[in-house]
PDB file of C-alpha atoms and ligand atoms in Angstrom:
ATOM      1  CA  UNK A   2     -18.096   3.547  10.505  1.00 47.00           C
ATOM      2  CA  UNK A   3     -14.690   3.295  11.953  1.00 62.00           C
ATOM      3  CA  UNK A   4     -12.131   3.610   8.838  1.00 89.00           C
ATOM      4  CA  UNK A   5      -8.590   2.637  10.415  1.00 96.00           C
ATOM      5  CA  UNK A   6      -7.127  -0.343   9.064  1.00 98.00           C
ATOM      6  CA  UNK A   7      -4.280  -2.248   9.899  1.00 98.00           C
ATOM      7  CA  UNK A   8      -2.840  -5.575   9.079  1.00 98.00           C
ATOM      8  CA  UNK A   9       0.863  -7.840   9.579  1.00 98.00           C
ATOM      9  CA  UNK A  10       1.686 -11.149   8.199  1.00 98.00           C
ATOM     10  CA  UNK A  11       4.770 -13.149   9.164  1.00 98.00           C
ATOM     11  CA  UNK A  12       6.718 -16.055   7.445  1.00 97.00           C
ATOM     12  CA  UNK A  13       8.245 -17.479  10.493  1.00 96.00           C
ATOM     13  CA  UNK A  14      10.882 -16.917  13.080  1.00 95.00           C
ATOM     14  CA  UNK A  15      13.009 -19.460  11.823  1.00 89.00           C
ATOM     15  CA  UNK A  16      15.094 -18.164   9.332  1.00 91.00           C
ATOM     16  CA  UNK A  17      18.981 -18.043   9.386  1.00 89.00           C
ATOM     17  CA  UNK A  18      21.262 -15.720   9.306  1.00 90.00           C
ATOM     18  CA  UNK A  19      23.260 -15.313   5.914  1.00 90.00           C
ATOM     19  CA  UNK A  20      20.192 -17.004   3.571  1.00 90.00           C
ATOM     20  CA  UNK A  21      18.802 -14.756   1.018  1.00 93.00           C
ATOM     21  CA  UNK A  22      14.674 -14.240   1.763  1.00 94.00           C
ATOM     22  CA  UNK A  23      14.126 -11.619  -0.961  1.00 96.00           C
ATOM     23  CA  UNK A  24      11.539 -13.793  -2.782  1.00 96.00           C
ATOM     24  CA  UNK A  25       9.674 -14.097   1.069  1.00 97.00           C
ATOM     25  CA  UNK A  26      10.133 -10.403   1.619  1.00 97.00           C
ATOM     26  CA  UNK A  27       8.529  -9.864  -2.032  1.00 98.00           C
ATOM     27  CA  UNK A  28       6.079 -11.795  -1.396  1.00 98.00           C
ATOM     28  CA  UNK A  29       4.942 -10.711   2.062  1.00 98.00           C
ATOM     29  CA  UNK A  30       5.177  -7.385   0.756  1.00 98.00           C
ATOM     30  CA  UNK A  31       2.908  -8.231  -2.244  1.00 98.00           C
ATOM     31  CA  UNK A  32       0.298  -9.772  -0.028  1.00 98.00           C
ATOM     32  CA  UNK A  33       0.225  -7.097   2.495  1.00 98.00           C
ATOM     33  CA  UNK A  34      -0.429  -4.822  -0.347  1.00 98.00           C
ATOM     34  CA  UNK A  35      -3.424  -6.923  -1.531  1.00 98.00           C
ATOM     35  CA  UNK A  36      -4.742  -7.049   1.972  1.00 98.00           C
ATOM     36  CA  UNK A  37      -4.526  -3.348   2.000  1.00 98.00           C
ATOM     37  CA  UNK A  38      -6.977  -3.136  -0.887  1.00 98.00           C
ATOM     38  CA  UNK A  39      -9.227  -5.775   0.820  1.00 98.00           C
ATOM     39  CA  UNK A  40      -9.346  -4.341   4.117  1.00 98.00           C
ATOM     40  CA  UNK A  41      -9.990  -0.738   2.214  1.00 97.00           C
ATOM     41  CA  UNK A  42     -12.756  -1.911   0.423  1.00 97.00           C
ATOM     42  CA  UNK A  43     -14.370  -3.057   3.545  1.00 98.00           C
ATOM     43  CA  UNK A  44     -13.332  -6.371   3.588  1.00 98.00           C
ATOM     44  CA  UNK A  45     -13.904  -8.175   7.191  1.00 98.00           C
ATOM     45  CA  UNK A  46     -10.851  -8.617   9.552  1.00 98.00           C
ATOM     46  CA  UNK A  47     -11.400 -12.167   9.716  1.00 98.00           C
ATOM     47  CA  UNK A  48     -11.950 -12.998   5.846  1.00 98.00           C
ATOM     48  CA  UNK A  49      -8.552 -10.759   4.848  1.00 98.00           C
ATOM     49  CA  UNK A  50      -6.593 -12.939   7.874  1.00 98.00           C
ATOM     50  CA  UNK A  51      -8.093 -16.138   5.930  1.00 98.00           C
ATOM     51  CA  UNK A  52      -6.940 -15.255   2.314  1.00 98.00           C
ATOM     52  CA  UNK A  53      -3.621 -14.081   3.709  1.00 98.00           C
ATOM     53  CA  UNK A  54      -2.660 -17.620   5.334  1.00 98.00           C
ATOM     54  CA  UNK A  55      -4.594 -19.229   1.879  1.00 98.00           C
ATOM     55  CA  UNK A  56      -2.422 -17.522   0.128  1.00 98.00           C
ATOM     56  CA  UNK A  57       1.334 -18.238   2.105  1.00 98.00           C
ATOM     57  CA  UNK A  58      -0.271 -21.958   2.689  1.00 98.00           C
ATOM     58  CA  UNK A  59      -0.534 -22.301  -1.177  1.00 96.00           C
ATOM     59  CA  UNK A  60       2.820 -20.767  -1.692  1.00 97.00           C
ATOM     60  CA  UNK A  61       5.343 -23.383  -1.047  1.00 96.00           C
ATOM     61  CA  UNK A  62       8.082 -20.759   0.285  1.00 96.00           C
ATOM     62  CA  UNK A  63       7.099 -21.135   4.154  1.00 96.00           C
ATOM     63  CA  UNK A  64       6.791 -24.226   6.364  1.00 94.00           C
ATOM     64  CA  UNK A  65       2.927 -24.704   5.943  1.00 96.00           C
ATOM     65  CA  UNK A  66       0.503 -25.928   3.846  1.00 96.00           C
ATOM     66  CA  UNK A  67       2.387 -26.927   0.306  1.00 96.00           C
ATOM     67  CA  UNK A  68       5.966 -26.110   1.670  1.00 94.00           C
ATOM     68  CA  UNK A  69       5.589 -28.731   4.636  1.00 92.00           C
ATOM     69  CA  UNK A  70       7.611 -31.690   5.524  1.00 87.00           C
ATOM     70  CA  UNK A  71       6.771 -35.077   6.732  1.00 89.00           C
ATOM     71  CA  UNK A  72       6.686 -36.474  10.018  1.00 92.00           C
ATOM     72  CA  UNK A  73       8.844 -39.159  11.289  1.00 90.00           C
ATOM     73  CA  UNK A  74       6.089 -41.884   9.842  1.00 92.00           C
ATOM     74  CA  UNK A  75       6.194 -39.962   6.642  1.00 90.00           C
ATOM     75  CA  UNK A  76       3.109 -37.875   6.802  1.00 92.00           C
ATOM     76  CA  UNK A  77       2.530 -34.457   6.321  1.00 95.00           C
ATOM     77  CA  UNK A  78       0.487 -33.600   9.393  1.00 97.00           C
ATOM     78  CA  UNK A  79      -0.398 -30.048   9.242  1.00 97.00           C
ATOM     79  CA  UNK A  80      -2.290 -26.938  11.871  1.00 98.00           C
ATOM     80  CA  UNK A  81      -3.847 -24.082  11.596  1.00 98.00           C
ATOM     81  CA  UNK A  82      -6.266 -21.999  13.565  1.00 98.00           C
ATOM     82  CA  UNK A  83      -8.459 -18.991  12.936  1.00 99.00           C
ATOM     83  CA  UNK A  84     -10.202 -16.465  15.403  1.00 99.00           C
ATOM     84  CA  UNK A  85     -12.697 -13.337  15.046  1.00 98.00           C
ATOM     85  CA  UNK A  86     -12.213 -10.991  17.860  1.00 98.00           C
ATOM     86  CA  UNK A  87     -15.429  -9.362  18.388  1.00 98.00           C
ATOM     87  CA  UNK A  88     -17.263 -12.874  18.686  1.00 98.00           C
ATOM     88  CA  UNK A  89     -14.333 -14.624  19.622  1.00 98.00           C
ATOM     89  CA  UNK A  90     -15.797 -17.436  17.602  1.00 98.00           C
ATOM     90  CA  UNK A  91     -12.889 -19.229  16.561  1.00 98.00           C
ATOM     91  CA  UNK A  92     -11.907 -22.710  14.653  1.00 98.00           C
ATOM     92  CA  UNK A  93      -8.865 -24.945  14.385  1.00 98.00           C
ATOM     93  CA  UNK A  94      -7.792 -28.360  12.876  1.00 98.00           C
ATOM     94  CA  UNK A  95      -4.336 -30.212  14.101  1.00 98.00           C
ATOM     95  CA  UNK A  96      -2.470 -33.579  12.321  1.00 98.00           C
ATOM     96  CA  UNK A  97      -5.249 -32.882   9.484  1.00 98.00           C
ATOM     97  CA  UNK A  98      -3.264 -34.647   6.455  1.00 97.00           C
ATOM     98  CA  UNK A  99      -3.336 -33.779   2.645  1.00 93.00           C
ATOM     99  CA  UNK A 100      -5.437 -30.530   2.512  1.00 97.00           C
ATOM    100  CA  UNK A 101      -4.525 -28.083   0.298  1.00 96.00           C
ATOM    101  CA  UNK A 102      -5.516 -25.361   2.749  1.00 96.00           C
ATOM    102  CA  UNK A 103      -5.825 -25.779   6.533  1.00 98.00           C
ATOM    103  CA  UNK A 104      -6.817 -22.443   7.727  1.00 98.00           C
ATOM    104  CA  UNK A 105      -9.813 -22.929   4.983  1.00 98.00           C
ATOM    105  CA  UNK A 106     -10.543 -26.006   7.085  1.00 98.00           C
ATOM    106  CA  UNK A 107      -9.886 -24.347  10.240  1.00 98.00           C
ATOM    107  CA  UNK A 108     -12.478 -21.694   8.864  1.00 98.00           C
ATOM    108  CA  UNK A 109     -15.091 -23.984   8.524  1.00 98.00           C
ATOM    109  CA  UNK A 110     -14.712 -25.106  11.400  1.00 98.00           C
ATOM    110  CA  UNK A 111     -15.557 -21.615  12.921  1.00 98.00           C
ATOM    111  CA  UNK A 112     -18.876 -21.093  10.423  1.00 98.00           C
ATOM    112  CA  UNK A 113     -20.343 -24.615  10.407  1.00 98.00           C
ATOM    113  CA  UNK A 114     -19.232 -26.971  13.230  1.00 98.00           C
ATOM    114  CA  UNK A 115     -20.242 -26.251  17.105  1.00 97.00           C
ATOM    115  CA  UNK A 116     -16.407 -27.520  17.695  1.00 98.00           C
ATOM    116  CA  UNK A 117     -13.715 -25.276  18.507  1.00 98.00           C
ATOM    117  CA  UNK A 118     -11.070 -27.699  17.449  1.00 98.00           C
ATOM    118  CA  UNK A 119     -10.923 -30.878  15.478  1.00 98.00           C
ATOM    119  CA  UNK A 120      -7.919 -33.494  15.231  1.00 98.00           C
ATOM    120  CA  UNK A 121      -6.265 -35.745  12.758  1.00 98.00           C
ATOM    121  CA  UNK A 122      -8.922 -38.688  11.584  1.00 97.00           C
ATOM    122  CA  UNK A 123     -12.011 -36.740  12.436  1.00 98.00           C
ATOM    123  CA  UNK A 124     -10.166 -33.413  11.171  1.00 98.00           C
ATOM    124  CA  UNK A 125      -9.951 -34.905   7.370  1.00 98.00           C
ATOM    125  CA  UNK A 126     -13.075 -36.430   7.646  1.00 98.00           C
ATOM    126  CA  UNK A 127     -14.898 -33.235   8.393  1.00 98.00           C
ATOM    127  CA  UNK A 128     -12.824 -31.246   5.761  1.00 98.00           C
ATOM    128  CA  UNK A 129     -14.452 -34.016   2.987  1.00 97.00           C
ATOM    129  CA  UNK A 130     -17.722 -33.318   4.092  1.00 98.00           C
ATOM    130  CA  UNK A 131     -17.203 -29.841   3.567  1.00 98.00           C
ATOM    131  CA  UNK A 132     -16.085 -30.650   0.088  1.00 97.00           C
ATOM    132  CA  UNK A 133     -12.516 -29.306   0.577  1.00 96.00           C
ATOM    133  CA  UNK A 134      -9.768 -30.291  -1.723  1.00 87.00           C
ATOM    134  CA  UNK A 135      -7.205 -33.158  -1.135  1.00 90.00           C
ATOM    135  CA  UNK A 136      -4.178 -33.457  -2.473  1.00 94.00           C
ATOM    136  CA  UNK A 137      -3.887 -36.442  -4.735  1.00 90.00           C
ATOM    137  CA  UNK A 138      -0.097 -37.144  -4.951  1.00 91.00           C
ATOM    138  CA  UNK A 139       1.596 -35.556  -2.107  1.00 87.00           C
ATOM    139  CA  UNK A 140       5.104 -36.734  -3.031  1.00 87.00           C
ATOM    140  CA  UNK A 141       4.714 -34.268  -5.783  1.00 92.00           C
ATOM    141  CA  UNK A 142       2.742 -30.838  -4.135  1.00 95.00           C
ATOM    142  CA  UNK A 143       4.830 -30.740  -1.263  1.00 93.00           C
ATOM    143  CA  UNK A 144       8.057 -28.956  -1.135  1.00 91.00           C
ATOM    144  CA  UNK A 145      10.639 -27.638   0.423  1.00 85.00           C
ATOM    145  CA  UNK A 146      10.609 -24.062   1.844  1.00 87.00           C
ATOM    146  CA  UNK A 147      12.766 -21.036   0.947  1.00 86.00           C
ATOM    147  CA  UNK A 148      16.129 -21.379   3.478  1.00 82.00           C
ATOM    148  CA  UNK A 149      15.739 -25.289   4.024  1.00 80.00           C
ATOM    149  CA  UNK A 150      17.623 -27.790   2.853  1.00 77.00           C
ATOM    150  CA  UNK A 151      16.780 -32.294   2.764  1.00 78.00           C
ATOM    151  CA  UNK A 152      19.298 -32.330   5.341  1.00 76.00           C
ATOM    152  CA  UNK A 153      17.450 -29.688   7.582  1.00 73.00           C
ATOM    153  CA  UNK A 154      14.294 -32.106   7.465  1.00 71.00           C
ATOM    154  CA  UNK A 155      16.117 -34.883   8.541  1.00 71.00           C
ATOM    155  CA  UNK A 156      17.793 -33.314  11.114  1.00 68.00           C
ATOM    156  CA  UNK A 157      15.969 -33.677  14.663  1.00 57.00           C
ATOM    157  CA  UNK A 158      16.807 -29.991  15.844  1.00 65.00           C
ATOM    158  CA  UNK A 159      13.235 -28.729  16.046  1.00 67.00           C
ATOM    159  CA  UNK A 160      13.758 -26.670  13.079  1.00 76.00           C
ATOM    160  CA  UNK A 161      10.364 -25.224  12.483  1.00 79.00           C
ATOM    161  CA  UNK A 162       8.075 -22.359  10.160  1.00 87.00           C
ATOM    162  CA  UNK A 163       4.626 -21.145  10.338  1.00 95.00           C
ATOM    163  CA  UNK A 164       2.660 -18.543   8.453  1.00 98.00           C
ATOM    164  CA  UNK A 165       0.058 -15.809  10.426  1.00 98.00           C
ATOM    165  CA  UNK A 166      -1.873 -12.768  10.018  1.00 98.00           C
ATOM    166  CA  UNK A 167      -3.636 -10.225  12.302  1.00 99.00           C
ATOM    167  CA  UNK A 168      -6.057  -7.429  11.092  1.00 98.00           C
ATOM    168  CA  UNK A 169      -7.895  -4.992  12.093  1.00 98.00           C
ATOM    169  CA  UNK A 170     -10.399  -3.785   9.616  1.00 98.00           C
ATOM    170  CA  UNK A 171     -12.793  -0.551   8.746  1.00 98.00           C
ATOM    171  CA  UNK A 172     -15.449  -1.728  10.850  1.00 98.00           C
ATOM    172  CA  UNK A 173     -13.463  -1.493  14.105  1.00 97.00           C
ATOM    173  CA  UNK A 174     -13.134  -5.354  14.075  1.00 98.00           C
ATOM    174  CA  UNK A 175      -9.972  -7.727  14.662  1.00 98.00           C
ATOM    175  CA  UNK A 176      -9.263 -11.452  13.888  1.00 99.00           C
ATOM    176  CA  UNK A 177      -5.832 -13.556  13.320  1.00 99.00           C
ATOM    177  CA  UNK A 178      -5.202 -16.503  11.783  1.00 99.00           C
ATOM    178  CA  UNK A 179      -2.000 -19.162  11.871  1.00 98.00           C
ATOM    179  CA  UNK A 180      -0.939 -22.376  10.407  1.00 98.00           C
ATOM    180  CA  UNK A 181       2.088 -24.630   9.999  1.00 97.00           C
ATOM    181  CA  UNK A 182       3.640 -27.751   8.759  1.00 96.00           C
ATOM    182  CA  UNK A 183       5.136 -27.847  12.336  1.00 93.00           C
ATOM    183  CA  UNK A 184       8.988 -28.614  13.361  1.00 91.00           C
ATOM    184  CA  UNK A 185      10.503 -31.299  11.297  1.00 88.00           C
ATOM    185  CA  UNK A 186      11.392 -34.906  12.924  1.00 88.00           C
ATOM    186  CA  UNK A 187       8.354 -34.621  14.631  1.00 92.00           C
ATOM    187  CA  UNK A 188       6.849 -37.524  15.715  1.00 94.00           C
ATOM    188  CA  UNK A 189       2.946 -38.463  14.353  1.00 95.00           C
ATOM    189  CA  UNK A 190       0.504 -37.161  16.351  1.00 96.00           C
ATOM    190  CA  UNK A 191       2.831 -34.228  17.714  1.00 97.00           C
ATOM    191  CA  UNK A 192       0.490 -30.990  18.078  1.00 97.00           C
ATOM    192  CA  UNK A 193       2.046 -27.627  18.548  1.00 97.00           C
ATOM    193  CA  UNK A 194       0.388 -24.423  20.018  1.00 98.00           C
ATOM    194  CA  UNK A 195      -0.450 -22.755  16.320  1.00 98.00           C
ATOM    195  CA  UNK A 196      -3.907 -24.874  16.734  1.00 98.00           C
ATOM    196  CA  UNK A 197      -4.623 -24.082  20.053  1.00 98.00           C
ATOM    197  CA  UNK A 198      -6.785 -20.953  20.793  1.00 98.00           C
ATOM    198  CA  UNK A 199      -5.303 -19.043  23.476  1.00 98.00           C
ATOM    199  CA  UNK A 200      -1.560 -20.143  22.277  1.00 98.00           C
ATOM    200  CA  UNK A 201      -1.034 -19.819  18.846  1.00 98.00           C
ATOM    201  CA  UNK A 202      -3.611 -17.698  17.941  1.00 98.00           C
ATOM    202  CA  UNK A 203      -5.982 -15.033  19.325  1.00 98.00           C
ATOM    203  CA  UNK A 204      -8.048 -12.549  19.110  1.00 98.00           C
ATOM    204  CA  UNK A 205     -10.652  -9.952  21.206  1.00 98.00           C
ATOM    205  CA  UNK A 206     -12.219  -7.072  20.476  1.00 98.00           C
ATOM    206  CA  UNK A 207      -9.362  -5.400  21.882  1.00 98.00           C
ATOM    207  CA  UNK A 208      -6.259  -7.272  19.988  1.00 98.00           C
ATOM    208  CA  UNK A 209      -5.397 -10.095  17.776  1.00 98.00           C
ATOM    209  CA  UNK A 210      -2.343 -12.119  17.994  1.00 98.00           C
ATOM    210  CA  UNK A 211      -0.240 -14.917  15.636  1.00 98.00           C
ATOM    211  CA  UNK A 212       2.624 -16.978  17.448  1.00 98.00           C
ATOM    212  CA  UNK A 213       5.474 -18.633  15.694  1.00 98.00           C
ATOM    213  CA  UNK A 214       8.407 -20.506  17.240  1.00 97.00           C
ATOM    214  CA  UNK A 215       8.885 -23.976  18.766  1.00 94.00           C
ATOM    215  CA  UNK A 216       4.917 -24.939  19.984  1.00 97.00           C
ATOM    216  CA  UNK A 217       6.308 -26.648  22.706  1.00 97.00           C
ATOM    217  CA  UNK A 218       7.814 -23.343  24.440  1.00 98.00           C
ATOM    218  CA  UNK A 219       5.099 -21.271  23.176  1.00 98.00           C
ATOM    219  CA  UNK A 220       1.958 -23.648  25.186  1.00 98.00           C
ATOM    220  CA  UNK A 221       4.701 -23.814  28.536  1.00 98.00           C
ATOM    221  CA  UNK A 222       4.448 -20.070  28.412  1.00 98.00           C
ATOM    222  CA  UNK A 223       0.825 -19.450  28.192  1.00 98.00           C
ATOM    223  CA  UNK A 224       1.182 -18.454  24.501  1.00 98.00           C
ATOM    224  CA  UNK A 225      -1.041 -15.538  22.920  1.00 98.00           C
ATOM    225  CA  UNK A 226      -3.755 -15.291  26.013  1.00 98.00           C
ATOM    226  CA  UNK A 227      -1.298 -14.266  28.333  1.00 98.00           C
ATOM    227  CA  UNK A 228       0.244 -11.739  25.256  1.00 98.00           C
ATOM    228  CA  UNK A 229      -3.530 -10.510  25.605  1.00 98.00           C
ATOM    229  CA  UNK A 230      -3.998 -10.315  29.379  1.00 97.00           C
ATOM    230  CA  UNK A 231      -0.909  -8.582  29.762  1.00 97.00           C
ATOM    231  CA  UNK A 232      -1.986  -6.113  27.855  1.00 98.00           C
ATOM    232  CA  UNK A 233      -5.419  -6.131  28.716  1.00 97.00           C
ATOM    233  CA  UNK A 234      -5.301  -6.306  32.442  1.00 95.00           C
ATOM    234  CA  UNK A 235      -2.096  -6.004  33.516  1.00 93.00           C
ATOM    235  CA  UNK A 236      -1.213  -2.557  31.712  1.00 91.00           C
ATOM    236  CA  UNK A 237       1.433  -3.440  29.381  1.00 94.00           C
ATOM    237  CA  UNK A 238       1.894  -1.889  26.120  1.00 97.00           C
ATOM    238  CA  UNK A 239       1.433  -3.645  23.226  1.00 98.00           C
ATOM    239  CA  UNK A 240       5.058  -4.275  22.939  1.00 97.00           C
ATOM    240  CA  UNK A 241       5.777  -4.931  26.467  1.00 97.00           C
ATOM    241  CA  UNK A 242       2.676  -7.101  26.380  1.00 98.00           C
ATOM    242  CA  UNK A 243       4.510  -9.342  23.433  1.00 98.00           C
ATOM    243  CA  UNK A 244       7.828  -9.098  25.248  1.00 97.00           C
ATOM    244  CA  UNK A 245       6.951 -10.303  28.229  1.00 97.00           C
ATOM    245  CA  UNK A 246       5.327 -13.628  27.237  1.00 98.00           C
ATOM    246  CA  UNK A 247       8.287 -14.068  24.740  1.00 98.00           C
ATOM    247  CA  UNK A 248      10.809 -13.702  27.466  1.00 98.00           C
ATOM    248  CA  UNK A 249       8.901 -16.031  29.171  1.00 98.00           C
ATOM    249  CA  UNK A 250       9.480 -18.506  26.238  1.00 98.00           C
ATOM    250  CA  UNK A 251      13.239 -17.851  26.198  1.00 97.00           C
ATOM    251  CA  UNK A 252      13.482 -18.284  29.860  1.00 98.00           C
ATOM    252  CA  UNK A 253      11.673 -22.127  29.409  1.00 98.00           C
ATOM    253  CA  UNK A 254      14.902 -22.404  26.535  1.00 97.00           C
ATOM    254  CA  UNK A 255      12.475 -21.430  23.375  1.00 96.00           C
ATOM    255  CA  UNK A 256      12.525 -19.234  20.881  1.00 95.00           C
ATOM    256  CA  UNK A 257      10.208 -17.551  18.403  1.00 97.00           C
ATOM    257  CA  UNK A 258       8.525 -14.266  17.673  1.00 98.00           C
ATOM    258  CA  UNK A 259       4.873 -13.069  16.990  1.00 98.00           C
ATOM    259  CA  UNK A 260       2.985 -10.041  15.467  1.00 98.00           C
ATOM    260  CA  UNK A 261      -0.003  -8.662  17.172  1.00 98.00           C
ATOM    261  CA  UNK A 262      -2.805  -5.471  16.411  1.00 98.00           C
ATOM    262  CA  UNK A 263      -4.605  -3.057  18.784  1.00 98.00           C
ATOM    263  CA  UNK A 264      -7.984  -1.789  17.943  1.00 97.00           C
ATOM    264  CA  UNK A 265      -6.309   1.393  17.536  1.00 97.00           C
ATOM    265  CA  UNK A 266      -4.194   0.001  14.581  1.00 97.00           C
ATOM    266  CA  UNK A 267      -0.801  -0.432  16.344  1.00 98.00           C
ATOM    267  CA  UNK A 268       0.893  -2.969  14.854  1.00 98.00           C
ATOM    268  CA  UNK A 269       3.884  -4.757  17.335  1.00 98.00           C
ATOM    269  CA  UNK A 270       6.054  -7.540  16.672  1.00 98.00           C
ATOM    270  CA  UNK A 271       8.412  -9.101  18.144  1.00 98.00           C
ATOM    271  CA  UNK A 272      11.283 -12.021  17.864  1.00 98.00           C
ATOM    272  CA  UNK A 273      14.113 -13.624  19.825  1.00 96.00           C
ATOM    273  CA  UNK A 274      15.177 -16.087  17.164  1.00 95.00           C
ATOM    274  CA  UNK A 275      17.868 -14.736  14.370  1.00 94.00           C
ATOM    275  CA  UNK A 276      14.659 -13.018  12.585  1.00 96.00           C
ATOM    276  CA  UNK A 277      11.025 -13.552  11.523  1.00 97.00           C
ATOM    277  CA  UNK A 278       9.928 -12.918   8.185  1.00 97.00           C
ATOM    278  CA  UNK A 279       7.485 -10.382   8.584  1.00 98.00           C
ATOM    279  CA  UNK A 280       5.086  -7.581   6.756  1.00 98.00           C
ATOM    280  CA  UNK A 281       3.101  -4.709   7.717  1.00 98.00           C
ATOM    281  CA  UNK A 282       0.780  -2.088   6.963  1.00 98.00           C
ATOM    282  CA  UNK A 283      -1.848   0.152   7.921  1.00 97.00           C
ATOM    283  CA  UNK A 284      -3.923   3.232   7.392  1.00 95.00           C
ATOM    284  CA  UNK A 285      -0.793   5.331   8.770  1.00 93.00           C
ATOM    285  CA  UNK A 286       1.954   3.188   7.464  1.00 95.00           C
ATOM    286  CA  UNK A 287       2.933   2.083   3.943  1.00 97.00           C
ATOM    287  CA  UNK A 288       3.752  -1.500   3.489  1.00 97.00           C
ATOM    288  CA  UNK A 289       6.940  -2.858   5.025  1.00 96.00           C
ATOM    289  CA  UNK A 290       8.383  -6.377   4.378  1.00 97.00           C
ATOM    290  CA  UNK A 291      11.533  -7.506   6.353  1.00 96.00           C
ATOM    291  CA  UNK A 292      13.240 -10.749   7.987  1.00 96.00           C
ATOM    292  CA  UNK A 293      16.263  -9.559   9.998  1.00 95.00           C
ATOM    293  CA  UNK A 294      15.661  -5.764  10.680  1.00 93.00           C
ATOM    294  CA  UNK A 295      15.320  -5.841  14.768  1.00 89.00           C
ATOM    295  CA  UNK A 296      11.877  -5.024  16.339  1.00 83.00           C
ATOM    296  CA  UNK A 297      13.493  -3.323  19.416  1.00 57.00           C
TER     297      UNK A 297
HETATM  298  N1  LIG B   1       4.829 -23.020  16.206  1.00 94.85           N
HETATM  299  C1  LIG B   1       5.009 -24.043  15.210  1.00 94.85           C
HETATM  300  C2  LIG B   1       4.953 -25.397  15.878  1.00 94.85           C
HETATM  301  O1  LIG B   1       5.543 -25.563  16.914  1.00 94.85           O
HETATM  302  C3  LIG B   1       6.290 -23.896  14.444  1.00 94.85           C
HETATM  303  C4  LIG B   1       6.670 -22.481  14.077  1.00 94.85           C
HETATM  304  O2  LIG B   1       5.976 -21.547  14.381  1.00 94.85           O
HETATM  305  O3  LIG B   1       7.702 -22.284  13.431  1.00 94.85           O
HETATM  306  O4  LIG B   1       4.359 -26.268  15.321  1.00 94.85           O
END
């Protein structure tokens, strides 16, 4: 059995410069830490991704699951996607409303529906047969996110969050997972590229990737498949691999970051937004939780 491990988790890449994230960094750290116990004790690559985004989903400080923000017809339309890289089976649920946890959904998806991805309507009603949890009075579970203000939501600047995680685990296999309340002001119906395999999320047998940023700049620029292609086909490092589709996104007028894993255990991440709240660890590296330090 293979025994290297290795696992990020990010917050976002929207934060803003001069805003305190010490609780975020805490508690990326804090999860990272538990991950490192799960993944050491032999837990799968794609159930430590799950619990992770559970986990920041549940946590109200990030823009997804409980700290999301309504749409412009005052609905909390949330997405999340999940992906095992070995099988490349892979699940995903977009405008789902009032779930406690989409990537749970997202992960049923993957174990018990022949879909790949299922939208709004049909998204909830699958997520009741599956006996998931709804939220029974969502003017009181959601709110707002570490760093944003009322006035941020009702601003139409594309302000946006999303939480991810990529492993690798002891048994040489990788998976990622992502999810998000999306970019406030949106419009109902608006679906961004963290549900879309190939965009927001993916993963191989050789690498497994989690996008944040503004969806819309993320799909134009072929998103995580062309991260892995890049590195897969055309050469690139792992970091080049990640710059080169983000650069990509800048040069369409987006910006974002992402975090990515080799089956070697080398962790890169990158960002060309102000920061990205972000975590790591691995068999060779202790856990590290930061939002501004630069990647490059
Ligand atoms: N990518 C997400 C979206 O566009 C937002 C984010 O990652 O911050 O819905």
């Amino acid at each position: 059995m293979a025994n290297k491990y290795a696992l990020a988790l990010h917050g976002g890449a929207g934060p803003r410069l001069g805003e305190d994230y010490s609780v975020v960094e805490a508690h990326l750290a804090e999860l990272a830490e538990e991950g490192e116990r799960l993944l050491k004790a032999g837990e799968t690559a794609l159930d430590v991704v799950e619990i992770m985004v559970t986990n920041l989903e549940s946590s109200g400080l990030y823009v997804a699951g409980k700290g999301s923000a309504p749409n412009t017809a005052g609905d909390v339309e949330l997405d999340a996607s999940i992906m095992e890289g070995h099988t490349q089976n892979a699940g995903s649920v977009s405008a789902i409303k009032d779930v406690v946890s989409p990537v749970g959904v997202a992960r049923a998806v993957l174990d018990k529906s022949p879909c790949v991805m299922i939208t709004g309507h049909g998204a909830n009603l699958f997520a009741a047969d599956q006996g998931f949890e709804t939220i029974a009075n969502s003017k009181e579970y959601y709110v707002l996110p570490v760093g944003v203000s009322q006035a941020d939501i009702e601003q139409d600047d594309m302000m946006h969050g999303t939480v991810g995680a990529v492993a690798l685990d002891v048994h040489a296999n990788l998976a990622s997972a992502t999810s998000t309340g999306g970019v406030f002001g949106k419009p109902a119906g608006r679906v961004g590229d963290t549900p879309i395999i190939g965009i927001g999320t993916w993963a191989d047998e050789e690498i497994a990737i989690s996008c944040t940023g503004t969806g819309e700049y993320f799909i134009r620029a072929g998103g995580a498949l062309s991260v892995a292609n890049g590195y897969k086909l055309a050469g690139d490092s792992l970091t080049d691999a990640l710059w080169r589709m983000l650069d990509e996104v800048k040069r369409l007028g987006g910006d974002g970051g992402l975090i990515a894993v080799n089956r070697s255990g080398e962790i890169a991440m990158a960002f060309n937004s102000d920061g990205m709240k972000r975590a790591s660890v691995s068999i060779d590296n202790d856990v590290l939780a930061t939002t501004f330090a630069p990647c490059r």
